[in-house]
Amino acid sequence: MPVWEHVDLPRPDGSALRVTRVPALHGPEGSEPIVGEVAGFVLSGRGIPTVYVSGDNASLDIVARITERFAIDVAILFAGAAKTALLGDAYLTLTSAQAAEAARILGASHVVPLHFDGWRHFTEGADALAEAFAQAGLTDRLTLLPPGRHAALTVATT
């Protein structure tokens, strides 16, 4: 599916869940031949929160572009400040500080970082995320989930 295109999936109530592919950049600009193409998604529909799933995006400019088209209620952000020797000091995913800044840019009432532990290429974990959100004054938006756990989020929908 091309970037900014969508598919509507039927929901049990007869309405649709719209899945829109949005851009993502896995590393710095120009690294695509090395790291490959990635995508994020926005899930939306009548009576449900609009959810942004960043995918392996490391670009705040792309996060800002998402807000030009969508009002995000919940952000699922791939964080962890992943690194690979192939790209030197560049990050493949958001750092903790960037995740907090993405939360601010998006204006989402809830932010759930994922994909930040369990592999050696992650350089920042839950503690760094909690600290970054605290420093940004956004702790009230942060939901950190241990692996295998879930959370119910209360979101006002229109």
Short mmCIF file of C-alpha atoms in Angstrom, two decimals:
data_model
loop_
_atom_site.label_atom_id
_atom_site.label_comp_id
_atom_site.label_asym_id
_atom_site.label_seq_id
_atom_site.Cartn_x
_atom_site.Cartn_y
_atom_site.Cartn_z
CA MET A 1 0.00 0.00 0.00
CA PRO A 2 1.52 3.38 -0.93
CA VAL A 3 2.18 6.05 1.70
CA TRP A 4 -0.97 8.05 2.61
CA GLU A 5 -3.21 5.43 1.02
CA HIS A 6 -5.72 3.54 3.13
CA VAL A 7 -7.85 0.45 3.29
CA ASP A 8 -11.16 0.24 5.13
CA LEU A 9 -11.74 -2.94 7.11
CA PRO A 10 -15.25 -3.89 8.22
CA ARG A 11 -16.05 -3.68 11.93
CA PRO A 12 -18.70 -5.81 13.62
CA ASP A 13 -21.01 -2.79 14.00
CA GLY A 14 -21.04 -2.23 10.22
CA SER A 15 -18.69 0.76 10.30
CA ALA A 16 -15.11 0.66 9.07
CA LEU A 17 -11.67 0.70 10.61
CA ARG A 18 -9.52 2.79 8.31
CA VAL A 19 -5.86 1.77 8.15
CA THR A 20 -3.69 4.44 6.52
CA ARG A 21 -0.06 3.82 5.69
CA VAL A 22 2.09 6.75 6.78
CA PRO A 23 5.76 7.48 6.20
CA ALA A 24 8.53 6.30 8.48
CA LEU A 25 12.31 6.58 8.29
CA HIS A 26 14.39 3.78 9.83
CA GLY A 27 17.55 5.75 10.50
CA PRO A 28 18.83 9.00 9.03
CA GLU A 29 17.79 10.36 5.66
CA GLY A 30 19.45 8.36 2.88
CA SER A 31 19.92 5.16 4.90
CA GLU A 32 17.05 3.32 3.16
CA PRO A 33 19.35 1.30 0.86
CA ILE A 34 21.05 -0.10 3.97
CA VAL A 35 18.17 -0.52 6.42
CA GLY A 36 15.25 -0.93 4.04
CA GLU A 37 11.87 0.70 3.72
CA VAL A 38 9.57 0.87 6.75
CA ALA A 39 6.09 2.23 7.37
CA GLY A 40 3.87 3.50 10.11
CA PHE A 41 0.09 3.35 10.27
CA VAL A 42 -2.82 5.42 11.50
CA LEU A 43 -5.94 3.56 12.61
CA SER A 44 -9.15 5.56 12.62
CA GLY A 45 -12.88 5.24 12.41
CA ARG A 46 -16.20 6.52 13.67
CA GLY A 47 -16.47 6.42 17.46
CA ILE A 48 -12.95 5.11 18.10
CA PRO A 49 -9.71 6.88 19.04
CA THR A 50 -7.29 7.72 16.26
CA VAL A 51 -4.14 5.67 16.86
CA TYR A 52 -0.71 6.34 15.34
CA VAL A 53 1.66 3.36 15.17
CA SER A 54 5.05 4.82 14.32
CA GLY A 55 6.78 1.71 13.08
CA ASP A 56 10.57 1.92 13.06
CA ASN A 57 10.54 5.67 12.54
CA ALA A 58 13.41 7.83 13.79
CA SER A 59 12.28 11.15 12.28
CA LEU A 60 10.48 13.90 14.20
CA ASP A 61 9.91 15.70 10.89
CA ILE A 62 7.81 12.74 9.80
CA VAL A 63 5.93 12.80 13.11
CA ALA A 64 5.08 16.46 12.42
CA ARG A 65 3.83 15.52 8.93
CA ILE A 66 1.42 13.03 10.51
CA THR A 67 -0.21 15.86 12.49
CA GLU A 68 -0.90 17.75 9.27
CA ARG A 69 -3.39 15.03 8.31
CA PHE A 70 -4.55 13.47 11.56
CA ALA A 71 -5.48 14.45 15.12
CA ILE A 72 -3.89 11.65 17.14
CA ASP A 73 -5.46 10.38 20.37
CA VAL A 74 -3.08 7.49 21.11
CA ALA A 75 0.51 7.14 19.90
CA ILE A 76 2.26 3.77 19.82
CA LEU A 77 5.90 4.81 19.44
CA PHE A 78 8.77 2.47 18.61
CA ALA A 79 11.57 3.75 20.82
CA GLY A 80 14.73 2.30 22.34
CA ALA A 81 17.29 4.39 20.45
CA ALA A 82 18.26 1.36 18.38
CA LYS A 83 21.70 1.47 16.77
CA THR A 84 23.67 -0.62 14.32
CA ALA A 85 27.35 -0.45 13.40
CA LEU A 86 26.26 0.00 9.77
CA LEU A 87 25.07 3.53 10.56
CA GLY A 88 27.61 4.63 13.17
CA ASP A 89 26.06 6.91 15.79
CA ALA A 90 22.73 7.31 13.96
CA TYR A 91 19.58 5.89 15.53
CA LEU A 92 17.18 3.48 13.82
CA THR A 93 14.29 4.30 16.16
CA LEU A 94 13.34 7.19 18.42
CA THR A 95 15.49 8.01 21.42
CA SER A 96 13.65 8.53 24.70
CA ALA A 97 13.94 12.32 24.37
CA GLN A 98 12.66 12.12 20.80
CA ALA A 99 9.73 9.95 21.93
CA ALA A 100 8.79 12.62 24.47
CA GLU A 101 9.10 15.30 21.79
CA ALA A 102 6.99 13.17 19.42
CA ALA A 103 4.34 12.99 22.16
CA ARG A 104 4.38 16.78 22.41
CA ILE A 105 4.20 17.23 18.62
CA LEU A 106 1.36 14.73 18.28
CA GLY A 107 -0.63 16.08 21.19
CA ALA A 108 -1.76 12.53 21.95
CA SER A 109 -3.44 12.03 25.32
CA HIS A 110 -1.78 8.62 25.62
CA VAL A 111 1.65 7.45 24.49
CA VAL A 112 2.66 3.80 24.67
CA PRO A 113 6.31 3.18 23.78
CA LEU A 114 7.02 -0.28 22.38
CA HIS A 115 9.93 -2.04 20.75
CA PHE A 116 12.53 -0.66 23.20
CA ASP A 117 13.89 -3.75 24.92
CA GLY A 118 14.73 -7.36 24.32
CA TRP A 119 17.42 -6.92 21.66
CA ARG A 120 21.02 -5.79 22.02
CA HIS A 121 20.71 -2.99 19.48
CA PHE A 122 18.47 -0.99 21.85
CA THR A 123 20.47 1.57 23.83
CA GLU A 124 17.68 3.09 25.97
CA GLY A 125 14.98 1.31 27.96
CA ALA A 126 12.01 1.99 30.22
CA ASP A 127 13.97 4.04 32.77
CA ALA A 128 15.26 6.41 30.09
CA LEU A 129 11.74 6.77 28.67
CA ALA A 130 10.26 7.56 32.09
CA GLU A 131 13.00 10.14 32.73
CA ALA A 132 12.59 11.82 29.33
CA PHE A 133 8.82 12.10 29.71
CA ALA A 134 9.26 13.47 33.24
CA GLN A 135 11.75 16.09 32.03
CA ALA A 136 9.31 17.08 29.27
CA GLY A 137 6.43 17.35 31.76
CA LEU A 138 4.53 14.58 29.96
CA THR A 139 4.52 11.78 32.52
CA ASP A 140 0.71 11.87 32.62
CA ARG A 141 0.60 10.79 28.96
CA LEU A 142 3.09 7.91 29.28
CA THR A 143 2.02 4.28 29.62
CA LEU A 144 4.98 1.92 29.98
CA LEU A 145 4.02 -1.72 29.59
CA PRO A 146 6.21 -4.61 30.67
CA PRO A 147 6.41 -7.31 27.97
CA GLY A 148 3.24 -9.40 27.81
CA ARG A 149 1.13 -6.83 29.70
CA HIS A 150 -1.78 -4.77 28.47
CA ALA A 151 -3.54 -1.61 29.61
CA ALA A 152 -6.98 -0.10 29.11
CA LEU A 153 -6.75 3.54 28.03
CA THR A 154 -9.66 5.94 28.42
CA VAL A 155 -9.90 8.23 25.43
CA ALA A 156 -12.70 10.65 24.59
CA THR A 157 -13.93 10.10 21.01
CA THR A 158 -16.19 12.13 18.79
#
